[in-house]
Short mmCIF file of C-alpha atoms and ligand atoms in Angstrom, two decimals:
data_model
loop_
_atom_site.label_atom_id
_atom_site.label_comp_id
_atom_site.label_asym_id
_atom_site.label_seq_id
_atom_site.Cartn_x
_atom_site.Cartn_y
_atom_site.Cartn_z
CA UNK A 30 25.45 16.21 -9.50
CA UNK A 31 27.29 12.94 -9.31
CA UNK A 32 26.20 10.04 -7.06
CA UNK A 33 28.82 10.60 -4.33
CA UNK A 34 28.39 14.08 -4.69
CA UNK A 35 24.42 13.31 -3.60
CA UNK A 36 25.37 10.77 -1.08
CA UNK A 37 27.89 13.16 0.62
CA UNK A 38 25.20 15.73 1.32
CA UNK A 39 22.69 12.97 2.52
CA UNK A 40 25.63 11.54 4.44
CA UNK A 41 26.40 15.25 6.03
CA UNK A 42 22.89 16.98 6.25
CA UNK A 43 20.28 13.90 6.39
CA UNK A 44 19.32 11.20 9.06
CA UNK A 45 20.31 7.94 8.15
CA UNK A 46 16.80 6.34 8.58
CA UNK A 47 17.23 4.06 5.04
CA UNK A 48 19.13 1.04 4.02
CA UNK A 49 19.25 3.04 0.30
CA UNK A 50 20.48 1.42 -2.25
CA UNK A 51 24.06 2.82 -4.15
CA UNK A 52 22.36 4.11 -7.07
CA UNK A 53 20.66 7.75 -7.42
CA UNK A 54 17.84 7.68 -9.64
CA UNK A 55 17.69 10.45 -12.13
CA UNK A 56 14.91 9.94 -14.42
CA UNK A 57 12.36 7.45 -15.84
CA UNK A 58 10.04 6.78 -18.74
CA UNK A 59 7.31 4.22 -18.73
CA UNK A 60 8.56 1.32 -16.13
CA UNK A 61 12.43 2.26 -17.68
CA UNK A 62 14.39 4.25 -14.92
CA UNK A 63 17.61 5.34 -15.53
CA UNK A 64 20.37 6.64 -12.52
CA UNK A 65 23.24 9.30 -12.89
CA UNK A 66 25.69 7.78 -14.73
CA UNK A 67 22.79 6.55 -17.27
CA UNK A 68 22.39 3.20 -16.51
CA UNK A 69 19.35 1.69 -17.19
CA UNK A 70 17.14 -0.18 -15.16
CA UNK A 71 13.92 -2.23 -15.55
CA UNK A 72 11.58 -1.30 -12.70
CA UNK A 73 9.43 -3.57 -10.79
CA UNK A 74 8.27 -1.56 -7.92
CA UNK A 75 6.67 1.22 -8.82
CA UNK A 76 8.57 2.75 -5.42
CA UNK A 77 7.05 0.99 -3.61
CA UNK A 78 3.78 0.21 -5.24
CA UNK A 79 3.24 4.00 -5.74
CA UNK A 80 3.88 5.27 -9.21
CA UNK A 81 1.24 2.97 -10.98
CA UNK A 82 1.28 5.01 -14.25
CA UNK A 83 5.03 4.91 -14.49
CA UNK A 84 7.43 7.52 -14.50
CA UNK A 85 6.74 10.56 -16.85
CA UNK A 86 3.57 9.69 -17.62
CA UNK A 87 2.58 13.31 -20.00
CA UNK A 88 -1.19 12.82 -19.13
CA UNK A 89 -0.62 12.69 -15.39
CA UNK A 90 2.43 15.48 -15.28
CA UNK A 91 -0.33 17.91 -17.42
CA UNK A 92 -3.42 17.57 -14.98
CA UNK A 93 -0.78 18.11 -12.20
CA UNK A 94 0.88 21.22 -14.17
CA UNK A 95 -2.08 22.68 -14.71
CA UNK A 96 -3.74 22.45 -11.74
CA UNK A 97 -0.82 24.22 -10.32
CA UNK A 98 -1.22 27.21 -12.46
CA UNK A 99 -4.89 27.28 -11.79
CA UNK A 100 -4.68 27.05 -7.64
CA UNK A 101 -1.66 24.29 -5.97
CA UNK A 102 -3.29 24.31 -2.71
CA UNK A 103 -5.85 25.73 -1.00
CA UNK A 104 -7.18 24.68 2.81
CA UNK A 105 -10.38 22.04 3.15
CA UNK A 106 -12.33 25.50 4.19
CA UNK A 107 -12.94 25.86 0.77
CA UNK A 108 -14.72 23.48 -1.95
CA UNK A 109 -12.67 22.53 -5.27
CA UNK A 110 -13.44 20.63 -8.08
CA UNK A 111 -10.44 18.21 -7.84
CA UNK A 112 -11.37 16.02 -5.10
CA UNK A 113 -14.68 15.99 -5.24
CA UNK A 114 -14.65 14.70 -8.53
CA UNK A 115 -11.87 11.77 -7.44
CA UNK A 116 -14.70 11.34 -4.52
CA UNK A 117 -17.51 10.63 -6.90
CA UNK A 118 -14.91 8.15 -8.89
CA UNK A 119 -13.22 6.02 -5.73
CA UNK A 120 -16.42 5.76 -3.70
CA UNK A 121 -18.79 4.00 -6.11
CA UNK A 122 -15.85 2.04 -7.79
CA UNK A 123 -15.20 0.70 -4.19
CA UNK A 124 -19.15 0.27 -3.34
CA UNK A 125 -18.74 2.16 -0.23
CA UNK A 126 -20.53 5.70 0.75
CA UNK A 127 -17.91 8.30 1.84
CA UNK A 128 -14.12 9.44 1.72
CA UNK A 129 -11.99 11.23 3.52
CA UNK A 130 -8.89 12.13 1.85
CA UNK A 131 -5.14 12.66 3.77
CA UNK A 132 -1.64 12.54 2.72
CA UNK A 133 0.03 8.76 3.59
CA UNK A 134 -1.49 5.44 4.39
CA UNK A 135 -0.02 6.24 8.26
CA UNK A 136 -2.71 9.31 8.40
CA UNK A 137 -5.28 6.91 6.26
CA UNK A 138 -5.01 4.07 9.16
CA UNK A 139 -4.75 5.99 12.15
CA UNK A 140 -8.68 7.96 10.76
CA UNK A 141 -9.58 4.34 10.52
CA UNK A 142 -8.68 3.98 14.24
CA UNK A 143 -10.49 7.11 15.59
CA UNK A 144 -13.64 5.94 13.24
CA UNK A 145 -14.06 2.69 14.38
CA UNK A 146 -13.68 4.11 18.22
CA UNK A 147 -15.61 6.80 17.85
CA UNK A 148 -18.31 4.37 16.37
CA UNK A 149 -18.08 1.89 19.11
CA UNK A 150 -17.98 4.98 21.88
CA UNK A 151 -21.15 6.61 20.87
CA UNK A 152 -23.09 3.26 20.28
CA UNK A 153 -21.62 1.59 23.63
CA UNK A 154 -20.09 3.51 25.70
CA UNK A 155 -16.47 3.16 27.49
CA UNK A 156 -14.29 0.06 27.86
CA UNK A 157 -15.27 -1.31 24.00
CA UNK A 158 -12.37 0.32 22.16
CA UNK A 159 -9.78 -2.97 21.25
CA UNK A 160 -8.83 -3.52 17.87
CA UNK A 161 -7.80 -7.10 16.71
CA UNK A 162 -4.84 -7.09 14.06
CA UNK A 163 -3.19 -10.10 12.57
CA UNK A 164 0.69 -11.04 13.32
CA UNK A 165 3.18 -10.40 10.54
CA UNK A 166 0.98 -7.53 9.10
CA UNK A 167 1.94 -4.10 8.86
CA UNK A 168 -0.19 -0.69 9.32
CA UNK A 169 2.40 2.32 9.39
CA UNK A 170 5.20 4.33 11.28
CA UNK A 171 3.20 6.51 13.98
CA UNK A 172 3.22 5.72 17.25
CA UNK A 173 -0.57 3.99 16.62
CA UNK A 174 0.01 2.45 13.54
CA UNK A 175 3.16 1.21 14.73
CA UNK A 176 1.48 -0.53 17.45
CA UNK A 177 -1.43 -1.83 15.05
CA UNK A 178 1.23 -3.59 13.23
CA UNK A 179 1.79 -6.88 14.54
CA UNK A 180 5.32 -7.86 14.47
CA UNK A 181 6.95 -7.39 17.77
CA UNK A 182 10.27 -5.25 16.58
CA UNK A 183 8.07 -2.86 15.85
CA UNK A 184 6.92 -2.12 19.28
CA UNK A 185 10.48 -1.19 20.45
CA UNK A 186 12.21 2.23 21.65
CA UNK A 187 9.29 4.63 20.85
CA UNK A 188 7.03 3.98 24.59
CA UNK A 189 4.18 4.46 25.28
CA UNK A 190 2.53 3.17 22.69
CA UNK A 191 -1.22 3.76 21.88
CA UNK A 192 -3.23 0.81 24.50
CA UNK A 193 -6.04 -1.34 22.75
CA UNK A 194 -4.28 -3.76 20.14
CA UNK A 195 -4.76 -7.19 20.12
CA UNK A 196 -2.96 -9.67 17.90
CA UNK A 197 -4.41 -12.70 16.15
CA UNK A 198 -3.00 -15.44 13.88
CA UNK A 199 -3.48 -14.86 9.95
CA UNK A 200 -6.04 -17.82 8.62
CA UNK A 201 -6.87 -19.00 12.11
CA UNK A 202 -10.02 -18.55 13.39
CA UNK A 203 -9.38 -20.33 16.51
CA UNK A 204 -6.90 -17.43 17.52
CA UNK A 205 -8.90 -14.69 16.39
CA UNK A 206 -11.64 -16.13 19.12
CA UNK A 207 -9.32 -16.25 21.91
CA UNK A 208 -8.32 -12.40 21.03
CA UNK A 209 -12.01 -12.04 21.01
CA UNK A 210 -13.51 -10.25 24.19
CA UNK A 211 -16.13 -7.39 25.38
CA UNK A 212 -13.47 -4.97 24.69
CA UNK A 213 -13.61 -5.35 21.07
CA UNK A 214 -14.97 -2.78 18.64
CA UNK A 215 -13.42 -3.54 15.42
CA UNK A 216 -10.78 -6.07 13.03
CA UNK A 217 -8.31 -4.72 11.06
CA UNK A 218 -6.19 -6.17 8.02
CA UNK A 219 -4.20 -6.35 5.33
CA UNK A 220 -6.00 -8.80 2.84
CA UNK A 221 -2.16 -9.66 1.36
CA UNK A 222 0.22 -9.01 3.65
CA UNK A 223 2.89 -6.27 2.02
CA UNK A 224 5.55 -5.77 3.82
CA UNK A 225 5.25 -9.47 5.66
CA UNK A 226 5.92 -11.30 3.18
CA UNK A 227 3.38 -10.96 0.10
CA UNK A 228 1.05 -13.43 2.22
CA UNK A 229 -2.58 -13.38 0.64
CA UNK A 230 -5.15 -14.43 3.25
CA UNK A 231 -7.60 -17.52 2.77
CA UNK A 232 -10.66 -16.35 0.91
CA UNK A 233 -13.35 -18.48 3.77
CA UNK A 234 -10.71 -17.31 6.66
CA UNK A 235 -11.55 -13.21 5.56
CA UNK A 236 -15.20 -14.13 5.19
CA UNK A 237 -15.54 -15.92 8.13
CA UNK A 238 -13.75 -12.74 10.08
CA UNK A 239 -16.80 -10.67 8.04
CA UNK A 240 -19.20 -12.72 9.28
CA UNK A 241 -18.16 -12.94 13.22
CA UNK A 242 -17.83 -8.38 12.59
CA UNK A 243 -21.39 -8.62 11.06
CA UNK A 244 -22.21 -10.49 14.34
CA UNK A 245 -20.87 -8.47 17.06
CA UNK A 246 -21.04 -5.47 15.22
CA UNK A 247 -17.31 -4.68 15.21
CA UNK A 248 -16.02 -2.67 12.22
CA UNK A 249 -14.67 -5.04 9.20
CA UNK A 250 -11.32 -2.57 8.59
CA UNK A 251 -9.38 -3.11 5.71
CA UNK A 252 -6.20 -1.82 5.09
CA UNK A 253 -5.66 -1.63 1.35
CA UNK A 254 -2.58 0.87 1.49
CA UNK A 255 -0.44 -1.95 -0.76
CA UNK A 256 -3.09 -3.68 -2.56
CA UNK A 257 -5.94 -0.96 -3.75
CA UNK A 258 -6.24 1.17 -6.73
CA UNK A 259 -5.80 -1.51 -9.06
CA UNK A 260 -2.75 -3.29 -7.89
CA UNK A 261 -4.09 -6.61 -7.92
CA UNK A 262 -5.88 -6.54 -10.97
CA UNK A 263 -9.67 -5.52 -9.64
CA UNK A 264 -9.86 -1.80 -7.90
CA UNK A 265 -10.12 -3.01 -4.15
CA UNK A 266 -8.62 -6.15 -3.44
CA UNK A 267 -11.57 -7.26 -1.31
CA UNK A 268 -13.85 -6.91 -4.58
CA UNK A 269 -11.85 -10.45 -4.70
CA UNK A 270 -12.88 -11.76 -1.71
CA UNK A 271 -16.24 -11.39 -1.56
CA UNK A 272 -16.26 -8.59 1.55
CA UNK A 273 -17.69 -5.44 1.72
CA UNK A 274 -15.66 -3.55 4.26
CA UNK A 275 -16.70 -0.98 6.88
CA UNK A 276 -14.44 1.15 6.21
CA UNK A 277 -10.82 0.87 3.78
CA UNK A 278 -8.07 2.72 3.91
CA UNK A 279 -6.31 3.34 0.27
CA UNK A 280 -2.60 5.31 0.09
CA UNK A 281 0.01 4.26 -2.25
CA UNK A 282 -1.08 4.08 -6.12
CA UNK A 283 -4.06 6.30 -5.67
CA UNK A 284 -1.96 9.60 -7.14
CA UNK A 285 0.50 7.95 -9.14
CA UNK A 286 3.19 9.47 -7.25
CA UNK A 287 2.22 12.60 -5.36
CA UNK A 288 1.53 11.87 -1.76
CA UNK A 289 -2.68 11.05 -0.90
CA UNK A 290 -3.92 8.54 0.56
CA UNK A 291 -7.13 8.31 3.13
CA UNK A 292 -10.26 6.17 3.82
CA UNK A 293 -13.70 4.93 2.62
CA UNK A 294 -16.63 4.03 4.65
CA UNK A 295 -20.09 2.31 4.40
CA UNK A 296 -23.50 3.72 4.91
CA UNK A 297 -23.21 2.52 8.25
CA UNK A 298 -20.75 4.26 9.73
CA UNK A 299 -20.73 7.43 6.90
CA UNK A 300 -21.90 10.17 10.22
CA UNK A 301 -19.52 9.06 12.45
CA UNK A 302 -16.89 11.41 11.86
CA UNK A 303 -18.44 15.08 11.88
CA UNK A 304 -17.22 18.74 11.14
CA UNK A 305 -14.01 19.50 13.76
CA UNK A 306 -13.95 15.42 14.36
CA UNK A 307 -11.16 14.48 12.04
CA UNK A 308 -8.79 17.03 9.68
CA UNK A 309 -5.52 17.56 7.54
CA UNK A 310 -3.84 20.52 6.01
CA UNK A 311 -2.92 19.00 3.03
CA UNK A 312 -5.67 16.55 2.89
CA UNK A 313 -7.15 16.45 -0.57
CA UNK A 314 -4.47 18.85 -2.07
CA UNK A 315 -5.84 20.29 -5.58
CA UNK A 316 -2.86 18.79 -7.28
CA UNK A 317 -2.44 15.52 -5.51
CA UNK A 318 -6.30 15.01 -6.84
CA UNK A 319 -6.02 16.00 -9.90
CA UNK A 320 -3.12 13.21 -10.27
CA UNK A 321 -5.69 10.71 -8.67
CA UNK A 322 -8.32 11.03 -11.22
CA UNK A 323 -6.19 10.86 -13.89
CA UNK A 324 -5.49 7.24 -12.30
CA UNK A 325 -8.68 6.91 -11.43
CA UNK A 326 -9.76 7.55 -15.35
CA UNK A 327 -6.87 4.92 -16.48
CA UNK A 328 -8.25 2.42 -14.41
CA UNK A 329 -11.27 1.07 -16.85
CA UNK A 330 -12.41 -2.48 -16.61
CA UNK A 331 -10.14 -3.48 -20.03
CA UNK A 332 -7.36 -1.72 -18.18
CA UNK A 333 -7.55 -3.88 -14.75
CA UNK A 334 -8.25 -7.00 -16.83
CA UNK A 335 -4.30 -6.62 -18.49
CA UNK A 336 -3.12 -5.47 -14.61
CA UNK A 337 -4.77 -9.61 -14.18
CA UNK A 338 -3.13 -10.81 -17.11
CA UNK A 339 0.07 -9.39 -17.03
CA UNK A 340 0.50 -10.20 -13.32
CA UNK A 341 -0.50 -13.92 -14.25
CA UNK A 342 2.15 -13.56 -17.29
CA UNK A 343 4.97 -12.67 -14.80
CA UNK A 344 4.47 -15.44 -11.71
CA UNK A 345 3.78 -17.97 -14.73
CA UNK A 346 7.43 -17.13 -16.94
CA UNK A 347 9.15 -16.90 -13.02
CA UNK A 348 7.78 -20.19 -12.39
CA UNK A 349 9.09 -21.55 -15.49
CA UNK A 350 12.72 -20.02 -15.04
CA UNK A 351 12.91 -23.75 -12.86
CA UNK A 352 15.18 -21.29 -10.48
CA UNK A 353 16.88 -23.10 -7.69
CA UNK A 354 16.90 -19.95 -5.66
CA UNK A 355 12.90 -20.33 -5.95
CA UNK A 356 10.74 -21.76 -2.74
CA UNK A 357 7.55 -20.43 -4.48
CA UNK A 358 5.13 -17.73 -5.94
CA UNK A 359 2.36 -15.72 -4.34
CA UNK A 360 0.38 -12.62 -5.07
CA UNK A 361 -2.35 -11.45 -6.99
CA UNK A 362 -2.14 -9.25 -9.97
CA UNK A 363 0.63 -6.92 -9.92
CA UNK A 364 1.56 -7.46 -6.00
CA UNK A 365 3.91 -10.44 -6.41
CA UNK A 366 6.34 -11.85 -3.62
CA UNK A 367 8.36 -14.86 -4.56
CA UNK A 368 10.21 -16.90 -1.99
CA UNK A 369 13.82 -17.60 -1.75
CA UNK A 370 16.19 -20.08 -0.63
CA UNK A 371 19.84 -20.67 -0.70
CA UNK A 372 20.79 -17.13 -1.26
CA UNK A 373 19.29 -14.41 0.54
CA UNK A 374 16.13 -12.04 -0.44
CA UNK A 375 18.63 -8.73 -0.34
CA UNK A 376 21.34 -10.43 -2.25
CA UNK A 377 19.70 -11.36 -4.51
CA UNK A 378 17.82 -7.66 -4.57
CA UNK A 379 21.03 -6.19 -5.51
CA UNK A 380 22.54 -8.71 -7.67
CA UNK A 381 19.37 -7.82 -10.22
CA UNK A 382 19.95 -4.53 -9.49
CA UNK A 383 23.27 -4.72 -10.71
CA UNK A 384 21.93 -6.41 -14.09
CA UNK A 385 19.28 -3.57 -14.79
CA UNK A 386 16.18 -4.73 -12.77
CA UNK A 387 14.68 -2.85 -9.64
CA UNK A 388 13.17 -5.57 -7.45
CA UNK A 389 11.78 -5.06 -3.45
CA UNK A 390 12.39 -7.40 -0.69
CA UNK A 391 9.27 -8.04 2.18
CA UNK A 392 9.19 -10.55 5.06
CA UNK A 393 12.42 -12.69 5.80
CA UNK A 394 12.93 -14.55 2.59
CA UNK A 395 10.92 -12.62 -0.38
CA UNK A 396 11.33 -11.24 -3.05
CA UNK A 397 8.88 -8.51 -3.63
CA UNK A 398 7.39 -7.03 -7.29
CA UNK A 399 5.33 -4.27 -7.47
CA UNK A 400 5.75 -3.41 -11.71
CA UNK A 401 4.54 -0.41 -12.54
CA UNK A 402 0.55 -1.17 -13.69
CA UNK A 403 0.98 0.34 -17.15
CA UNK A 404 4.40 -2.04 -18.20
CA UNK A 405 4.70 -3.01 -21.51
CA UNK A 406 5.21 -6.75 -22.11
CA UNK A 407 8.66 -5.89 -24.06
CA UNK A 408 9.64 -4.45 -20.14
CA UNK A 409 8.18 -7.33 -18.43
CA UNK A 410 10.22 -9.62 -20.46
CA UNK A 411 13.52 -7.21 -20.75
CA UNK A 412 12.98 -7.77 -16.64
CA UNK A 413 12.37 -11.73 -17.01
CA UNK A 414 15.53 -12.19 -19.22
CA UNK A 415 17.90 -10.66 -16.25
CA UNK A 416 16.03 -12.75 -13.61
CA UNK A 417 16.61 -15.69 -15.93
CA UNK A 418 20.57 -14.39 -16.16
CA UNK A 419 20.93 -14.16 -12.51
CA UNK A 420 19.06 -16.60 -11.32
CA UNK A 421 19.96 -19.27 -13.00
C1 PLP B 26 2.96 1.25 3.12
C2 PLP B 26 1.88 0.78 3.99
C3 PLP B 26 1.39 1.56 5.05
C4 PLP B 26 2.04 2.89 5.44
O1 PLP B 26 1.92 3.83 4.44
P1 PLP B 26 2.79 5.20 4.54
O2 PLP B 26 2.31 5.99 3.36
O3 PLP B 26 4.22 4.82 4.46
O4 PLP B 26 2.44 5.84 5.82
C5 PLP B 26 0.32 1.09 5.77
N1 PLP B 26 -0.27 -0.08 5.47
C6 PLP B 26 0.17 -0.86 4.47
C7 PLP B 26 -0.53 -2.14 4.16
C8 PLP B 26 1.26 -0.46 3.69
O5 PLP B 26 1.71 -1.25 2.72
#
């Protein structure tokens, strides 16, 4: 099929929930995609931060083929191999004790939410079930996570939403206190803001918040949706900020593709969540796991150290492009938002696009890159050189 041919049946037989792009992917090798009429583009997003091997990748396609042929699905009344082995790889890289595996980071955050309740219930009682979020984050598309995330557009339309957010300033611990109350069992965030913006948070500002949770005994929740498995060049992005969570929710890169995601916790809260508590059909899918441990085996220390290097590689040559259209650079390994001015971040989106290079947009001015974490440096420089072109 041709691309209007495709956009004529999404136009007649889809809703029209996306701002897509004019192009119809067709295939990919590596972090090369090419669309229907065989152009070719660089890629720097991975989808959005999910397909961290790439496209095609033969190792990754096999352990998903043949985990198909041996059993594609079967329900979480049964044992497999699969997940049990990605278990015994996430939770130790991630120094927590448990996982529970779903489908989406949505379904990841919203188990967060009925742990840290369900924790704060049994050890307190009623009345102590308020979770603090920061502004300009983002935690999903249900009607919970929705209202988690705060950015006030996002609580429109869908009432009533789930009671028992409360929003804080990023980096300010002075507004964090005055969300601070009785009611509070629990802080939840995004340690670089995705979607917002590509906004890392201070280093003391995230230990401070881990400090005053240690102190009250309110869950330390981490949403690592965008930035874990790898992304920013260690496996958990709080590994960087000296944190140990309570419990971290993981989605996006973890099967390379196929849709998983779910949640870690620590010791302390590992027997909160018991049999009938907390569930999901597809949760843990034979062939969604086998995909994750075959990212979870790419992932070695020498591996992560490049995902550093090559991230540092990219915000470094962007920097030196001495763009106009650049306000600045942020991110940390592979996550990357840089901030524009004088055009804006969509325009510029599709002008690269029209060069060969697949770029995201997040917040009101950035320009997001989420490379796939296995490019090559001829890619990463194939991408630079149209940047250079059209930003010049
Ligand atoms: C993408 C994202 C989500 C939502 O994940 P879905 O798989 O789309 O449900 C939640 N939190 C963060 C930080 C994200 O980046």
């Amino acid at each position: 099929m041709n691309f209007n041919e495709i956009k004529a049946l999404d136009e007649s037989y889809v809703l029209q929930t996306y701002g897509r792009n004019q192009v119809a992917i067709d295939h990919g090798k590596g972090a090369t995609l090419w669309d229907t009429v065989g152009k070719e583009y660089i890629d720097f997003t991975s989808g959005i931060g999910v397909c961290s091997l790439g496209y095609a990748n033969e190792t990754w396609a096999e352990a998903i083929y043949d985990q198909a042929m041996k059993v594609g699905h079967i329900s979480n009344l049964f044992y497999t191999e699969p997940y049990a082995k990605l278990a015994s790889k996430l939770v130790p890289a991630a120094g927590m004790a448990a996982a529970f595996f779903g489908n989406s980071g949505a379904e990841a955050n919203e188990g967060m939410i009925k742990l840290v309740r369900k924790y704060s219930f049994e050890k307190y009682g009623e009345g102590r079930a308020t979770i603090i979020t920061l502004k300009n984050s983002f935690h999903g598309r249900t009607i919970t996570t929705l209202k988690a995330t705060g950015q006030d557009h996002f609580h429109e339309f869908f009432f009533p939403f789930t009671e028992g957010f409360r929003y804080a300033e990023a980096n300010n611990m002075d507004s964090l206190m005055s969300a601070a109350g009785d009611d509070v069992c629990g802080v939840m965030m995004e340690l670089i803001q995705g979607e917002g913006g590509v906004n890392p948070l201070q280093k003391d500002y995230v230990q401070a918040v881990a400090k005053l949770c240690a102190e009250r005994d309110w869950l330390l929740l981490i949403d690592e949706v965008q930035t874990g498995v790898g992304r920013t060049g260690t496996m958990f992005a709080y590994q960087q900020f000296g944190i140990q969570p309570d419990v971290v929710t993981f989605a996006k890169g973890i099967a390379g593709g196929l849709p998983f995601g779910g949640f870690m916790t620590g010791e302390k809260c590992r027997n909160v969540l018991r049999a009938g508590d907390h569930g999901s059909t597809f949760g843990g899918n034979p062939m969604s796991a086998a995909a994750g441990n075959v990212v979870m085996d790419t992932l070695t220390p020498g591996f992560l150290a490049q995902v550093t290097e090559k991230g540092q590689y990219l915000r470094d040559s962007i920097a030196a492009l001495n763009s106009p259209y650049v306000s600045g650079i942020r991110g940390m390994g592979m996550m990357i938002g840089v901030g524009i001015q004088g055009t804006t971040h969509k325009e510029l989106k599709d002008k690269l696009m029209a060069e060969g290079l697949l770029c995201l947009t997040a917040g009101k001015d950035t320009l997001r890159l989420l490379p796939p974490l296995v490019i090559t440096k001829e890619e990463i420089d194939k991408g630079l050189s149209i940047m250079a072109r059209v930003m010049k």
